[in-house]
Tab-separated table of C-alpha atoms in Angstrom:
chain	number	residue	atom	x	y	z
A	752	UNK	CA	19.215	-2.356	23.102
A	753	UNK	CA	17.653	-5.311	24.925
A	754	UNK	CA	16.381	-8.559	23.466
A	755	UNK	CA	14.213	-8.537	20.300
A	756	UNK	CA	11.069	-9.361	22.276
A	757	UNK	CA	11.510	-6.320	24.521
A	758	UNK	CA	12.155	-4.049	21.548
A	759	UNK	CA	9.030	-5.363	19.813
A	760	UNK	CA	6.952	-4.616	22.914
A	761	UNK	CA	8.508	-1.167	23.120
A	762	UNK	CA	7.583	-0.366	19.548
A	763	UNK	CA	4.063	-1.648	20.061
A	764	UNK	CA	3.672	0.665	23.043
A	765	UNK	CA	4.917	3.579	20.950
A	766	UNK	CA	2.069	3.109	18.512
A	767	UNK	CA	-0.457	2.635	21.308
A	768	UNK	CA	0.665	5.890	22.866
A	769	UNK	CA	-0.969	7.845	20.041
A	770	UNK	CA	-4.337	7.076	21.536
A	771	UNK	CA	-3.455	7.146	25.249
A	772	UNK	CA	-3.945	9.873	27.812
A	773	UNK	CA	-1.195	11.249	30.032
A	774	UNK	CA	-1.593	11.312	33.817
A	775	UNK	CA	1.949	12.229	34.824
A	776	UNK	CA	2.951	8.686	35.823
A	777	UNK	CA	6.271	7.124	34.728
A	778	UNK	CA	4.334	5.022	32.220
A	779	UNK	CA	2.817	8.170	30.729
A	780	UNK	CA	6.269	9.753	30.513
A	781	UNK	CA	7.443	6.680	28.657
A	782	UNK	CA	4.502	7.059	26.280
A	783	UNK	CA	5.353	10.718	25.629
A	784	UNK	CA	8.926	9.757	24.810
A	785	UNK	CA	7.557	7.025	22.552
A	786	UNK	CA	5.346	9.501	20.696
A	787	UNK	CA	8.302	11.851	20.212
A	788	UNK	CA	10.379	8.942	18.901
A	789	UNK	CA	7.602	8.064	16.456
A	790	UNK	CA	7.184	11.660	15.286
A	791	UNK	CA	10.894	12.152	14.706
A	792	UNK	CA	11.449	8.858	12.861
A	793	UNK	CA	8.302	9.242	10.757
A	794	UNK	CA	9.094	12.903	10.101
A	795	UNK	CA	12.515	11.973	8.732
A	796	UNK	CA	11.003	9.382	6.372
A	797	UNK	CA	8.397	11.875	5.116
A	798	UNK	CA	10.993	14.631	4.726
A	799	UNK	CA	13.303	12.368	2.712
A	800	UNK	CA	10.417	11.470	0.414
A	801	UNK	CA	9.373	15.116	-0.006
A	802	UNK	CA	12.819	16.502	-0.772
A	803	UNK	CA	13.722	13.664	-3.112
A	804	UNK	CA	10.517	14.308	-5.033
A	805	UNK	CA	11.277	18.040	-5.228
A	806	UNK	CA	14.798	17.313	-6.474
A	807	UNK	CA	13.574	14.912	-9.160
A	808	UNK	CA	10.911	17.356	-10.336
A	809	UNK	CA	13.460	20.175	-10.509
A	810	UNK	CA	15.829	17.968	-12.520
A	811	UNK	CA	12.964	16.748	-14.777
A	812	UNK	CA	13.759	13.120	-13.902
A	813	UNK	CA	10.783	10.822	-14.536
A	814	UNK	CA	12.120	7.842	-12.573
A	815	UNK	CA	10.177	7.454	-9.260
A	816	UNK	CA	12.067	9.470	-6.659
A	817	UNK	CA	10.900	7.295	-3.746
A	818	UNK	CA	12.226	4.200	-5.513
A	819	UNK	CA	15.634	5.844	-5.853
A	820	UNK	CA	15.472	6.726	-2.150
A	821	UNK	CA	14.631	3.134	-1.292
A	822	UNK	CA	17.709	1.862	-3.165
A	823	UNK	CA	19.864	4.432	-1.360
A	824	UNK	CA	18.555	3.464	2.080
A	825	UNK	CA	18.975	-0.236	1.361
A	826	UNK	CA	22.534	0.336	0.106
A	827	UNK	CA	23.456	2.367	3.195
A	828	UNK	CA	22.082	-0.352	5.489
A	829	UNK	CA	24.024	-3.053	3.644
A	830	UNK	CA	27.248	-1.028	3.842
A	831	UNK	CA	26.701	-0.319	7.541
A	832	UNK	CA	25.951	-3.967	8.221
A	833	UNK	CA	29.185	-4.954	6.520
A	834	UNK	CA	31.358	-2.324	8.206
A	835	UNK	CA	29.633	-1.667	11.555
A	836	UNK	CA	26.777	-4.135	12.204
A	837	UNK	CA	25.801	-2.381	15.436
A	838	UNK	CA	25.212	0.850	13.509
A	839	UNK	CA	22.887	-0.893	11.050
A	840	UNK	CA	20.966	-2.426	13.963
A	841	UNK	CA	20.694	0.988	15.623
A	842	UNK	CA	19.316	2.568	12.438
A	843	UNK	CA	16.741	-0.217	12.108
A	844	UNK	CA	15.741	0.187	15.746
A	845	UNK	CA	15.424	3.963	15.418
A	846	UNK	CA	13.057	3.742	12.448
A	847	UNK	CA	11.020	0.810	13.803
A	848	UNK	CA	8.205	3.039	15.194
A	849	UNK	CA	7.806	4.778	11.822
A	850	UNK	CA	7.749	1.436	10.007
A	851	UNK	CA	5.116	0.028	12.368
A	852	UNK	CA	3.049	3.190	11.922
A	853	UNK	CA	3.176	2.780	8.131
A	854	UNK	CA	2.347	-0.923	8.414
A	855	UNK	CA	-0.532	-0.253	10.801
A	856	UNK	CA	-2.212	2.343	8.594
A	857	UNK	CA	-1.144	1.004	5.185
A	858	UNK	CA	-4.639	0.227	3.826
A	859	UNK	CA	-5.703	3.829	4.526
A	860	UNK	CA	-3.177	5.120	2.011
A	861	UNK	CA	-4.932	3.109	-0.722
A	862	UNK	CA	-8.447	4.279	0.134
A	863	UNK	CA	-8.709	7.710	-1.584
A	864	UNK	CA	-8.958	6.152	-5.036
A	865	UNK	CA	-11.924	4.043	-3.916
A	866	UNK	CA	-13.604	6.963	-2.171
A	867	UNK	CA	-13.579	9.089	-5.327
A	868	UNK	CA	-14.356	6.139	-7.623
A	869	UNK	CA	-17.819	7.577	-8.443
A	870	UNK	CA	-16.052	10.580	-9.987
A	871	UNK	CA	-13.356	8.500	-11.693
A	872	UNK	CA	-15.772	6.270	-13.605
A	873	UNK	CA	-18.324	8.913	-14.600
A	874	UNK	CA	-16.830	9.342	-18.059
A	875	UNK	CA	-16.084	5.649	-18.640
A	876	UNK	CA	-18.711	3.871	-20.806
A	877	UNK	CA	-20.484	0.941	-19.150
A	878	UNK	CA	-19.172	-1.488	-21.782
A	879	UNK	CA	-15.598	-0.399	-21.066
A	880	UNK	CA	-16.214	-0.803	-17.358
A	881	UNK	CA	-17.315	-4.411	-17.877
A	882	UNK	CA	-14.186	-5.105	-19.935
A	883	UNK	CA	-11.967	-3.613	-17.230
A	884	UNK	CA	-13.631	-5.763	-14.555
A	885	UNK	CA	-13.104	-8.870	-16.691
A	886	UNK	CA	-9.423	-8.060	-17.260
A	887	UNK	CA	-8.882	-7.400	-13.548
A	888	UNK	CA	-10.594	-10.591	-12.344
A	889	UNK	CA	-9.156	-12.988	-14.927
A	890	UNK	CA	-5.810	-11.192	-14.876
A	891	UNK	CA	-5.482	-11.640	-11.119
A	892	UNK	CA	-6.030	-15.393	-11.395
A	893	UNK	CA	-3.613	-15.694	-14.316
A	894	UNK	CA	-0.895	-13.702	-12.519
A	895	UNK	CA	-1.363	-15.823	-9.387
A	896	UNK	CA	-0.914	-19.031	-11.389
A	897	UNK	CA	2.137	-17.777	-13.308
A	898	UNK	CA	3.931	-16.591	-10.161
A	899	UNK	CA	3.015	-19.643	-8.072
A	900	UNK	CA	3.873	-22.332	-10.598
A	901	UNK	CA	7.088	-20.531	-11.603
A	902	UNK	CA	8.176	-20.520	-7.961
A	903	UNK	CA	7.398	-24.236	-7.644
A	904	UNK	CA	9.326	-25.061	-10.830
A	905	UNK	CA	12.406	-23.148	-9.699
A	906	UNK	CA	12.173	-24.659	-6.202
A	907	UNK	CA	12.319	-28.141	-7.723
A	908	UNK	CA	15.419	-27.194	-9.705
A	909	UNK	CA	17.438	-25.495	-6.947
A	910	UNK	CA	16.195	-27.696	-4.048
A	911	UNK	CA	16.973	-25.066	-1.405
A	912	UNK	CA	15.991	-26.082	2.127
A	913	UNK	CA	13.570	-23.850	4.022
A	914	UNK	CA	14.926	-21.949	7.038
A	915	UNK	CA	13.235	-19.748	9.599
A	916	UNK	CA	12.742	-16.136	8.558
A	917	UNK	CA	13.497	-13.092	10.658
A	918	UNK	CA	10.538	-12.341	12.981
A	919	UNK	CA	8.243	-9.598	11.663
A	920	UNK	CA	6.958	-7.069	14.190
A	921	UNK	CA	3.193	-6.577	14.239
A	922	UNK	CA	1.428	-3.287	14.973
A	923	UNK	CA	-0.956	-3.063	17.911
A	924	UNK	CA	-4.758	-3.280	17.590
A	925	UNK	CA	-6.885	-0.154	17.846
A	926	UNK	CA	-7.919	0.921	21.331
A	927	UNK	CA	-11.275	2.245	22.583
A	928	UNK	CA	-9.567	5.537	23.416
A	929	UNK	CA	-8.424	5.978	19.815
A	930	UNK	CA	-11.927	5.246	18.559
A	931	UNK	CA	-13.459	7.804	20.931
A	932	UNK	CA	-10.893	10.451	19.964
A	933	UNK	CA	-11.608	10.060	16.257
A	934	UNK	CA	-15.368	10.105	16.870
A	935	UNK	CA	-14.903	13.384	18.727
A	936	UNK	CA	-12.828	14.809	15.875
A	937	UNK	CA	-15.483	13.798	13.348
A	938	UNK	CA	-18.429	15.274	15.258
A	939	UNK	CA	-16.679	18.540	16.103
A	940	UNK	CA	-15.210	19.130	12.636
A	941	UNK	CA	-18.418	18.135	10.813
A	942	UNK	CA	-20.391	20.643	12.890
A	943	UNK	CA	-17.785	23.356	12.368
A	944	UNK	CA	-17.731	22.783	8.596
A	945	UNK	CA	-21.535	22.946	8.448
A	946	UNK	CA	-21.698	26.207	10.400
A	947	UNK	CA	-18.629	27.818	8.798
A	948	UNK	CA	-18.007	26.257	5.328
A	949	UNK	CA	-14.778	28.192	4.747
A	950	UNK	CA	-13.509	28.206	8.330
A	951	UNK	CA	-10.034	27.039	7.263
A	952	UNK	CA	-9.855	29.204	4.162
A	953	UNK	CA	-11.251	26.835	1.521
A	954	UNK	CA	-13.998	24.225	1.437
A	955	UNK	CA	-11.484	21.411	0.887
A	956	UNK	CA	-9.390	22.350	3.930
A	957	UNK	CA	-12.501	22.875	6.056
A	958	UNK	CA	-13.894	19.452	5.105
A	959	UNK	CA	-10.514	17.757	5.543
A	960	UNK	CA	-10.788	16.971	9.308
A	961	UNK	CA	-14.196	15.257	9.245
A	962	UNK	CA	-13.535	13.448	5.947
A	963	UNK	CA	-10.221	12.172	7.308
A	964	UNK	CA	-11.863	11.177	10.601
A	965	UNK	CA	-14.645	9.316	8.782
A	966	UNK	CA	-12.047	7.409	6.739
A	967	UNK	CA	-10.071	6.445	9.843
A	968	UNK	CA	-13.214	5.451	11.747
A	969	UNK	CA	-14.337	3.249	8.862
A	970	UNK	CA	-10.975	1.488	8.901
A	971	UNK	CA	-11.064	0.985	12.678
A	972	UNK	CA	-14.586	-0.396	12.600
A	973	UNK	CA	-13.863	-2.585	9.589
A	974	UNK	CA	-10.731	-3.980	11.249
A	975	UNK	CA	-12.814	-5.029	14.262
A	976	UNK	CA	-15.397	-6.993	12.268
A	977	UNK	CA	-15.588	-10.791	12.691
A	978	UNK	CA	-13.243	-12.727	10.420
A	979	UNK	CA	-16.116	-14.282	8.472
A	980	UNK	CA	-17.639	-10.904	7.693
A	981	UNK	CA	-14.278	-9.498	6.611
A	982	UNK	CA	-14.191	-12.000	3.750
A	983	UNK	CA	-17.075	-10.211	2.041
A	984	UNK	CA	-16.740	-6.818	3.690
A	985	UNK	CA	-13.037	-6.028	3.759
A	986	UNK	CA	-11.961	-3.203	6.119
A	987	UNK	CA	-10.888	-1.086	3.153
A	988	UNK	CA	-14.413	-1.288	1.714
A	989	UNK	CA	-15.849	-0.279	5.074
A	990	UNK	CA	-13.319	2.531	5.115
A	991	UNK	CA	-14.295	3.864	1.675
A	992	UNK	CA	-18.028	3.557	2.368
A	993	UNK	CA	-17.632	5.453	5.632
A	994	UNK	CA	-15.915	8.349	3.851
A	995	UNK	CA	-18.521	8.345	1.063
A	996	UNK	CA	-21.358	8.368	3.593
A	997	UNK	CA	-19.784	11.310	5.389
A	998	UNK	CA	-19.378	13.145	2.072
A	999	UNK	CA	-22.996	12.373	1.134
A	1000	UNK	CA	-24.262	13.525	4.542
A	1001	UNK	CA	-22.364	16.803	4.354
A	1002	UNK	CA	-23.406	17.364	0.746
A	1003	UNK	CA	-27.044	16.806	1.765
A	1004	UNK	CA	-27.154	19.019	4.872
A	1005	UNK	CA	-25.078	21.784	3.285
A	1006	UNK	CA	-27.002	21.490	-0.005
A	1007	UNK	CA	-23.779	21.564	-2.017
A	1008	UNK	CA	-24.196	18.008	-3.338
A	1009	UNK	CA	-22.255	14.746	-3.173
A	1010	UNK	CA	-19.914	15.199	-6.160
A	1011	UNK	CA	-18.456	18.551	-5.035
A	1012	UNK	CA	-17.657	17.127	-1.582
A	1013	UNK	CA	-15.884	14.167	-3.215
A	1014	UNK	CA	-13.924	16.771	-5.151
A	1015	UNK	CA	-12.886	18.284	-1.821
A	1016	UNK	CA	-11.712	14.840	-0.657
A	1017	UNK	CA	-9.040	14.495	-3.338
A	1018	UNK	CA	-8.038	17.796	-4.941
A	1019	UNK	CA	-4.564	16.813	-6.241
A	1020	UNK	CA	-3.513	20.359	-5.365
A	1021	UNK	CA	-0.709	20.855	-2.842
A	1022	UNK	CA	-1.925	24.371	-2.028
A	1023	UNK	CA	-5.454	23.182	-1.233
A	1024	UNK	CA	-5.235	19.579	0.030
A	1025	UNK	CA	-8.132	17.369	0.993
A	1026	UNK	CA	-8.248	14.311	3.247
A	1027	UNK	CA	-7.339	12.013	0.347
A	1028	UNK	CA	-4.314	14.110	-0.533
A	1029	UNK	CA	-3.048	13.809	3.048
A	1030	UNK	CA	-3.414	10.023	2.996
A	1031	UNK	CA	-1.837	9.604	-0.432
A	1032	UNK	CA	1.023	11.790	0.728
A	1033	UNK	CA	2.257	8.737	2.654
A	1034	UNK	CA	2.611	6.554	-0.450
A	1035	UNK	CA	6.203	7.638	-1.008
A	1036	UNK	CA	7.083	6.705	2.560
A	1037	UNK	CA	5.591	3.250	1.931
A	1038	UNK	CA	8.122	2.742	-0.869
A	1039	UNK	CA	10.976	3.952	1.327
A	1040	UNK	CA	9.896	1.473	4.008
A	1041	UNK	CA	10.527	-1.377	1.537
A	1042	UNK	CA	14.254	-0.807	2.050
A	1043	UNK	CA	13.998	-1.703	5.730
A	1044	UNK	CA	11.784	-4.734	5.045
A	1045	UNK	CA	14.179	-6.123	2.443
A	1046	UNK	CA	17.197	-5.455	4.661
A	1047	UNK	CA	15.571	-7.323	7.535
A	1048	UNK	CA	15.007	-10.325	5.276
A	1049	UNK	CA	18.318	-10.022	3.389
A	1050	UNK	CA	19.485	-13.514	4.429
A	1051	UNK	CA	16.242	-15.018	3.213
A	1052	UNK	CA	16.471	-13.112	-0.081
A	1053	UNK	CA	20.011	-14.362	-0.614
A	1054	UNK	CA	19.123	-17.967	0.232
A	1055	UNK	CA	16.040	-18.101	-1.999
A	1056	UNK	CA	17.164	-15.596	-4.635
A	1057	UNK	CA	16.545	-17.978	-7.536
A	1058	UNK	CA	12.898	-18.631	-6.645
A	1059	UNK	CA	12.121	-15.043	-5.657
A	1060	UNK	CA	13.747	-13.122	-8.511
A	1061	UNK	CA	12.756	-15.556	-11.263
A	1062	UNK	CA	9.124	-15.684	-10.152
A	1063	UNK	CA	8.817	-11.928	-9.614
A	1064	UNK	CA	10.449	-11.113	-12.953
A	1065	UNK	CA	8.283	-13.492	-14.975
A	1066	UNK	CA	5.079	-12.617	-13.098
A	1067	UNK	CA	5.622	-8.858	-13.470
A	1068	UNK	CA	6.372	-9.075	-17.195
A	1069	UNK	CA	3.370	-11.344	-17.665
A	1070	UNK	CA	1.087	-8.961	-15.747
A	1071	UNK	CA	2.112	-5.880	-17.724
A	1072	UNK	CA	2.075	-7.411	-21.193
A	1073	UNK	CA	-0.937	-9.669	-20.721
A	1074	UNK	CA	-2.990	-6.683	-19.536
A	1075	UNK	CA	-1.999	-4.687	-22.606
A	1076	UNK	CA	-2.810	-7.657	-24.872
A	1077	UNK	CA	-6.149	-8.325	-23.149
A	1078	UNK	CA	-7.133	-4.676	-23.562
A	1079	UNK	CA	-6.435	-4.855	-27.278
A	1080	UNK	CA	-8.201	-8.213	-27.604
A	1081	UNK	CA	-11.334	-6.833	-25.940
A	1082	UNK	CA	-11.040	-3.576	-27.918
A	1083	UNK	CA	-10.760	-1.461	-24.784
A	1084	UNK	CA	-9.786	2.155	-25.377
A	1085	UNK	CA	-5.946	2.418	-25.419
A	1086	UNK	CA	-5.898	5.148	-22.750
A	1087	UNK	CA	-7.950	2.945	-20.419
A	1088	UNK	CA	-5.769	-0.078	-21.168
A	1089	UNK	CA	-2.625	1.863	-20.301
A	1090	UNK	CA	-4.308	3.098	-17.102
A	1091	UNK	CA	-4.829	-0.455	-15.828
A	1092	UNK	CA	-1.497	-1.950	-16.964
A	1093	UNK	CA	0.107	-1.816	-13.468
A	1094	UNK	CA	-2.881	-3.604	-11.875
A	1095	UNK	CA	-0.659	-5.975	-9.845
A	1096	UNK	CA	1.715	-3.289	-8.566
A	1097	UNK	CA	1.199	-1.431	-5.298
A	1098	UNK	CA	-0.591	1.935	-5.616
A	1099	UNK	CA	2.422	4.064	-4.762
A	1100	UNK	CA	4.474	2.689	-7.650
A	1101	UNK	CA	1.528	2.065	-10.005
A	1102	UNK	CA	0.814	5.802	-9.998
A	1103	UNK	CA	4.468	6.506	-10.768
A	1104	UNK	CA	4.335	4.073	-13.681
A	1105	UNK	CA	1.223	5.511	-15.350
A	1106	UNK	CA	2.639	9.019	-14.978
A	1107	UNK	CA	5.175	7.941	-17.599
A	1108	UNK	CA	2.376	7.477	-20.152
A	1109	UNK	CA	0.466	10.292	-21.822
A	1110	UNK	CA	-3.299	10.450	-21.244
A	1111	UNK	CA	-3.507	7.778	-18.527
A	1112	UNK	CA	-6.274	8.069	-15.911
A	1113	UNK	CA	-4.390	7.876	-12.597
A	1114	UNK	CA	-7.612	7.721	-10.545
A	1115	UNK	CA	-8.691	4.649	-12.514
A	1116	UNK	CA	-5.232	3.148	-12.030
A	1117	UNK	CA	-5.416	3.507	-8.264
A	1118	UNK	CA	-8.954	2.137	-8.143
A	1119	UNK	CA	-8.090	-0.910	-10.274
A	1120	UNK	CA	-5.037	-1.663	-8.141
A	1121	UNK	CA	-7.120	-1.548	-4.966
A	1122	UNK	CA	-9.870	-3.713	-6.483
A	1123	UNK	CA	-7.233	-6.255	-7.562
A	1124	UNK	CA	-5.957	-6.316	-3.998
A	1125	UNK	CA	-9.466	-6.801	-2.640
A	1126	UNK	CA	-10.061	-9.762	-4.971
A	1127	UNK	CA	-6.809	-11.302	-3.786
A	1128	UNK	CA	-7.560	-10.611	-0.127
A	1129	UNK	CA	-10.904	-12.404	-0.370
A	1130	UNK	CA	-10.045	-15.390	-2.565
A	1131	UNK	CA	-6.296	-15.989	-2.504
A	1132	UNK	CA	-6.217	-18.756	0.120
A	1133	UNK	CA	-9.059	-20.729	-1.429
A	1134	UNK	CA	-7.553	-20.478	-4.919
A	1135	UNK	CA	-4.063	-21.445	-3.736
A	1136	UNK	CA	-5.554	-24.508	-2.032
A	1137	UNK	CA	-7.483	-25.444	-5.185
A	1138	UNK	CA	-4.283	-25.137	-7.229
A	1139	UNK	CA	-2.525	-27.313	-4.607
A	1140	UNK	CA	0.208	-24.739	-4.069
A	1141	UNK	CA	1.321	-25.779	-0.569
A	1142	UNK	CA	4.852	-24.394	-0.437
A	1143	UNK	CA	4.956	-21.194	1.689
A	1144	UNK	CA	7.468	-19.646	-0.720
A	1145	UNK	CA	5.173	-20.215	-3.703
A	1146	UNK	CA	2.105	-19.068	-1.754
A	1147	UNK	CA	3.796	-15.892	-0.567
A	1148	UNK	CA	5.277	-14.948	-3.937
A	1149	UNK	CA	2.087	-15.780	-5.863
A	1150	UNK	CA	-0.036	-13.695	-3.485
A	1151	UNK	CA	2.154	-10.608	-3.448
A	1152	UNK	CA	2.875	-10.728	-7.185
A	1153	UNK	CA	-0.826	-10.809	-8.026
A	1154	UNK	CA	-2.513	-8.859	-5.208
A	1155	UNK	CA	0.265	-6.723	-3.613
A	1156	UNK	CA	-0.340	-5.304	-0.108
A	1157	UNK	CA	-3.963	-6.258	0.522
A	1158	UNK	CA	-3.448	-9.846	-0.595
A	1159	UNK	CA	-0.282	-9.991	1.498
A	1160	UNK	CA	-2.112	-8.792	4.598
A	1161	UNK	CA	-4.898	-11.346	4.126
A	1162	UNK	CA	-2.585	-14.329	3.586
A	1163	UNK	CA	-0.012	-13.472	6.247
A	1164	UNK	CA	-2.718	-13.046	8.898
A	1165	UNK	CA	-3.421	-16.792	8.688
A	1166	UNK	CA	-0.085	-18.051	7.334
A	1167	UNK	CA	2.723	-16.138	9.077
A	1168	UNK	CA	5.327	-18.457	7.536
A	1169	UNK	CA	4.493	-16.946	4.129
A	1170	UNK	CA	4.791	-13.324	5.302
A	1171	UNK	CA	8.528	-12.822	4.600
A	1172	UNK	CA	8.117	-14.019	1.015
A	1173	UNK	CA	5.013	-11.879	0.622
A	1174	UNK	CA	6.883	-8.817	1.862
A	1175	UNK	CA	9.846	-9.427	-0.430
A	1176	UNK	CA	7.769	-10.160	-3.543
A	1177	UNK	CA	5.438	-7.251	-2.745
A	1178	UNK	CA	8.361	-4.826	-2.832
A	1179	UNK	CA	10.265	-6.418	-5.713
A	1180	UNK	CA	7.218	-6.612	-8.010
A	1181	UNK	CA	6.720	-2.859	-7.748
A	1182	UNK	CA	10.427	-2.159	-8.028
A	1183	UNK	CA	10.958	-4.305	-11.113
A	1184	UNK	CA	7.770	-3.025	-12.754
A	1185	UNK	CA	8.845	0.575	-12.217
A	1186	UNK	CA	12.338	-0.029	-13.535
A	1187	UNK	CA	11.306	-1.741	-16.766
A	1188	UNK	CA	8.528	0.791	-17.430
A	1189	UNK	CA	11.112	3.546	-17.078
A	1190	UNK	CA	12.787	2.142	-20.218
A	1191	UNK	CA	11.398	3.956	-23.316
A	1192	UNK	CA	11.490	0.805	-25.466
A	1193	UNK	CA	9.305	-1.060	-22.965
A	1194	UNK	CA	6.790	1.788	-22.776
A	1195	UNK	CA	6.615	1.965	-26.566
A	1196	UNK	CA	6.050	-1.788	-26.834
A	1197	UNK	CA	3.235	-1.647	-24.251
A	1198	UNK	CA	1.642	1.258	-26.099
A	1199	UNK	CA	1.922	-0.625	-29.402
A	1200	UNK	CA	0.255	-3.739	-27.933
A	1201	UNK	CA	-2.492	-1.682	-26.284
A	1202	UNK	CA	-3.278	-0.124	-29.661
């Protein structure tokens, strides 16, 4: 298998190979093999998610199918590690390209809800919108404080010494070749859609290539912005604006209007998918990938179990119930309150949670979750410093418990020592939130508080 450093470089080259040309050289052959490895490993993850979802729908089971799959994968890895450690290592190595692919493109899977935000908020009164913004902003700060100070309190009680975490592989940066390829896809598909609006059978499918390309290009460009500019213009905002501009441009030149093109972006119809549906189709695989992340950090989880599980449990309960109480206090409509209850839980699982409630607005849920993450990504370090939370365990748990993936990405980029705790808390917050919301008594209590 080679040393860890060599395997990390191998997996980085696999991702890079998606944007590289082949010239018949041995290096190009290696890249082709790398692409095939990526496609097979990612295909297996996507297939597992798809068939689990189909099985749960057929059995009328409301529990998130991807979450069940994550528990199964984690259990299998633990059993293999106990019985045949080499087999567990081989499984981890095989799926590493798929995991790096998911990590590299993770923000893209959150974007569709922001892109179609103009449609999601059309029917929401302005006063209700202000209340939602207030709950999200104040709620983020409150959740951060609860998680951080709980972690510090438990740390003082258990007095566990810090140890080095398992190294976390990082995906490669975007190349000029990748950028040029996606620009070519955008130009060609935009022109084709303008000349032949139903070239691929429906307007949504015909618009899919250029809307997807515009989303990807926005993310690539946003990721390359200077660090100072990213603080106010996060890559995911650049990504959403790029897709909206493309939709506006096509709506203008084709004279069909902006709103209909946004409707093509996210159709929520498997038989007629748009670009947003393709991106959100990866959310289940994100949940499955949590199993590998937690397995990799299993020793760390075991060593710091008291801090991690206590903080995550208290912070998640606080987030859910405080949001419901705040909605009632501000006299926000109950359906809107329920829609924003999982504001601190990653999109993939937040959508599963609100699907358990009648009348919830899933588009609003996704948008609120992303906005919460953006607030955390921009302000988390400054707020943690102001609160004098210096411990990397507390900083990691507080960030992930309040601002999930986007906050995690922002903090870990500058504080790699906090990344393992971010990754663990990020996964466990969503897992615990999903489990307790699957309990009818909990759902009824949240509904009663929300009014």
